[in-house]
Amino acid sequence: MRNFIVQQMVLLGFILIPVLESTAQTWSDASVTTPANTSINGVSFVSPTFAFSGGTYGSNGAMRKSFDAGQNWNQFASTSSEPVNDVYFFSSTMGMVLTGSGYVYRTTDGGATFTSTAPGQGSANAFKKITFANSSVGYIAGQNFSGIYKTTNAGISWTQQFAANFNIVWRSIHAPTTTNAWAVGQDGIINSTMDGGTVWTAQTSGVNTMLQDVYFQNATTGFIVGNDGVILKTTNGGVNWSSITSGTTSHLNAIDFVSVNEGW
């Protein structure tokens, strides 16, 4: 399960819908009381009660911590003035932050201090999503000249895996194993790797809309959601993708599974 939405099902401004089963019938408001022009772009739970979130406050970055399962959030110093696009924490002390300037920041003291581990590439070329297959191997993906990068040492250093292209906007990336990963984005684009990022191969989605998020349960079964209510599923590692009726034409911005059968 990925970190941006786990267990507490924090809403990040996107529609959360039952894909296969519906068990969460009761919801409680976990909204953050903040001034106007504030957004939350990513949430990472490291335990049922302790979590980090990242986003914006006006034009600046903003990060918060929760110690009570997301009911209250305390803002603390951000990595920079740039908006925070995503967060991923392994524990209460170690994690990573993606900013709007294309930087990756790493902390080992719970966000008290951050160290840049990837070069900034300009605000128009930001990394959008970060994912980890285990405690060491992870990927980041972004738009324009950001491309796809990989780490094998828990984010201490990153190497480019997919050549950057100004015409490509990556929205999400997910790695269910250390060798398998999928990246999705604009115009229905899907690219996958089966060898840890050495070779990336295009897959056919059958749609032309923006694909917003991807989630693989294992190396063969995966799901993608996107604009206009698009939901796609594969059971053979993306060789074929089939459309699932969502019942909505709204943009679906995120997908996650809490078990093999229950997805949101």
Short mmCIF file of N, CA, C and O in Angstrom, two decimals, residues 3 88-91 94-96 104 106 117 130-140 149-159 161 175-180 196:
data_model
loop_
_atom_site.label_atom_id
_atom_site.label_comp_id
_atom_site.label_asym_id
_atom_site.label_seq_id
_atom_site.Cartn_x
_atom_site.Cartn_y
_atom_site.Cartn_z
N ASN A 3 1.87 5.32 0.50
CA ASN A 3 1.75 6.13 1.69
C ASN A 3 0.82 7.32 1.56
O ASN A 3 0.41 7.87 2.56
N TYR A 88 6.76 11.21 1.04
CA TYR A 88 6.84 9.77 1.30
C TYR A 88 7.74 9.57 2.51
O TYR A 88 8.92 9.92 2.48
N PHE A 89 7.17 9.02 3.58
CA PHE A 89 7.93 8.78 4.81
C PHE A 89 7.95 7.30 5.14
O PHE A 89 6.93 6.61 5.06
N PHE A 90 9.15 6.80 5.49
CA PHE A 90 9.31 5.42 5.90
C PHE A 90 9.03 5.26 7.40
O PHE A 90 8.61 4.19 7.84
N SER A 91 9.29 6.30 8.16
CA SER A 91 9.16 6.26 9.61
C SER A 91 8.89 7.67 10.10
O SER A 91 8.75 8.61 9.30
N MET A 94 12.48 9.40 9.00
CA MET A 94 13.06 9.40 7.66
C MET A 94 12.00 9.46 6.57
O MET A 94 11.04 8.68 6.57
N GLY A 95 12.19 10.42 5.65
CA GLY A 95 11.25 10.56 4.55
C GLY A 95 11.77 11.50 3.49
O GLY A 95 12.86 12.06 3.61
N MET A 96 10.96 11.67 2.43
CA MET A 96 11.34 12.51 1.31
C MET A 96 10.19 13.40 0.85
O MET A 96 9.02 13.06 1.04
N VAL A 104 14.28 17.08 -4.85
CA VAL A 104 13.92 16.02 -3.91
C VAL A 104 14.68 16.31 -2.62
O VAL A 104 15.90 16.41 -2.63
N ARG A 106 15.44 15.18 1.42
CA ARG A 106 15.44 14.02 2.31
C ARG A 106 15.68 14.47 3.75
O ARG A 106 16.50 15.35 4.00
N THR A 117 18.63 16.01 -2.54
CA THR A 117 19.27 14.83 -3.10
C THR A 117 19.11 14.73 -4.61
O THR A 117 19.55 13.76 -5.21
N ILE A 130 6.23 10.22 -6.05
CA ILE A 130 7.32 9.41 -5.56
C ILE A 130 6.75 8.08 -5.06
O ILE A 130 5.66 8.04 -4.47
N THR A 131 7.46 6.98 -5.33
CA THR A 131 7.01 5.66 -4.90
C THR A 131 8.22 4.82 -4.53
O THR A 131 9.31 5.02 -5.07
N PHE A 132 8.04 3.89 -3.60
CA PHE A 132 9.11 2.98 -3.21
C PHE A 132 8.62 1.55 -3.24
O PHE A 132 7.51 1.25 -2.80
N ALA A 133 9.46 0.65 -3.78
CA ALA A 133 9.15 -0.78 -3.79
C ALA A 133 9.53 -1.42 -2.46
O ALA A 133 8.91 -2.39 -2.03
N ASN A 134 10.58 -0.90 -1.83
CA ASN A 134 11.00 -1.34 -0.50
C ASN A 134 11.73 -0.19 0.17
O ASN A 134 11.62 0.95 -0.31
N SER A 135 12.45 -0.43 1.21
CA SER A 135 13.09 0.65 1.95
C SER A 135 14.27 1.28 1.23
O SER A 135 14.80 2.31 1.66
N SER A 136 14.70 0.68 0.11
CA SER A 136 15.86 1.20 -0.62
C SER A 136 15.53 1.65 -2.04
O SER A 136 16.01 2.68 -2.49
N VAL A 137 14.72 0.90 -2.76
CA VAL A 137 14.47 1.13 -4.19
C VAL A 137 13.20 1.95 -4.40
O VAL A 137 12.11 1.56 -3.95
N GLY A 138 13.36 3.09 -5.06
CA GLY A 138 12.22 3.96 -5.32
C GLY A 138 12.37 4.72 -6.62
O GLY A 138 13.45 4.76 -7.23
N TYR A 139 11.26 5.36 -7.05
CA TYR A 139 11.23 6.12 -8.29
C TYR A 139 10.52 7.45 -8.06
O TYR A 139 9.65 7.57 -7.19
N ILE A 140 10.89 8.45 -8.87
CA ILE A 140 10.16 9.71 -8.94
C ILE A 140 9.88 10.01 -10.40
O ILE A 140 10.64 9.63 -11.29
N TYR A 149 13.38 9.15 -12.44
CA TYR A 149 14.63 8.88 -11.75
C TYR A 149 14.43 7.72 -10.78
O TYR A 149 13.32 7.45 -10.33
N LYS A 150 15.54 7.05 -10.46
CA LYS A 150 15.50 5.90 -9.56
C LYS A 150 16.57 6.04 -8.48
O LYS A 150 17.64 6.58 -8.72
N THR A 151 16.24 5.53 -7.29
CA THR A 151 17.22 5.44 -6.21
C THR A 151 17.32 4.00 -5.74
O THR A 151 16.33 3.26 -5.76
N THR A 152 18.50 3.59 -5.34
CA THR A 152 18.69 2.26 -4.76
C THR A 152 19.26 2.36 -3.35
O THR A 152 19.62 1.35 -2.77
N ASN A 153 19.32 3.59 -2.83
CA ASN A 153 19.88 3.79 -1.49
C ASN A 153 18.99 4.69 -0.64
O ASN A 153 19.46 5.56 0.07
N ALA A 154 17.68 4.46 -0.76
CA ALA A 154 16.69 5.16 0.08
C ALA A 154 16.69 6.67 -0.15
O ALA A 154 16.44 7.44 0.78
N GLY A 155 16.95 7.10 -1.38
CA GLY A 155 16.86 8.50 -1.71
C GLY A 155 18.08 9.34 -1.45
O GLY A 155 18.04 10.56 -1.59
N ILE A 156 19.19 8.71 -1.08
CA ILE A 156 20.43 9.48 -0.88
C ILE A 156 20.92 10.04 -2.21
O ILE A 156 21.40 11.17 -2.30
N SER A 157 20.78 9.27 -3.28
CA SER A 157 21.15 9.73 -4.62
C SER A 157 20.16 9.17 -5.63
O SER A 157 19.50 8.14 -5.38
N TRP A 158 20.05 9.86 -6.79
CA TRP A 158 19.10 9.46 -7.82
C TRP A 158 19.78 9.46 -9.18
O TRP A 158 20.63 10.30 -9.46
N THR A 159 19.40 8.51 -10.05
CA THR A 159 19.90 8.47 -11.43
C THR A 159 18.72 8.43 -12.39
O THR A 159 17.69 7.80 -12.11
N GLN A 161 16.36 7.36 -15.28
CA GLN A 161 16.04 6.08 -15.88
C GLN A 161 15.31 6.22 -17.20
O GLN A 161 15.37 5.35 -18.05
N ALA A 175 5.69 1.23 -8.18
CA ALA A 175 6.59 0.09 -8.30
C ALA A 175 6.19 -0.97 -7.28
O ALA A 175 6.54 -0.87 -6.10
N PRO A 176 5.47 -2.01 -7.71
CA PRO A 176 5.08 -3.07 -6.77
C PRO A 176 6.23 -3.98 -6.38
O PRO A 176 6.18 -4.64 -5.35
N THR A 177 7.27 -4.04 -7.22
CA THR A 177 8.46 -4.84 -6.91
C THR A 177 9.69 -4.01 -7.26
O THR A 177 9.60 -2.93 -7.84
N THR A 178 10.87 -4.52 -6.94
CA THR A 178 12.10 -3.79 -7.22
C THR A 178 12.44 -3.77 -8.71
O THR A 178 13.27 -2.97 -9.15
N THR A 179 11.83 -4.65 -9.50
CA THR A 179 12.12 -4.71 -10.94
C THR A 179 10.99 -4.18 -11.81
O THR A 179 11.22 -3.81 -12.95
N ASN A 180 9.76 -4.14 -11.28
CA ASN A 180 8.60 -3.74 -12.07
C ASN A 180 8.08 -2.37 -11.64
O ASN A 180 7.92 -2.11 -10.45
N GLY A 196 13.93 -3.13 -13.67
CA GLY A 196 14.43 -2.15 -12.72
C GLY A 196 14.75 -0.80 -13.30
O GLY A 196 15.48 -0.02 -12.70
#
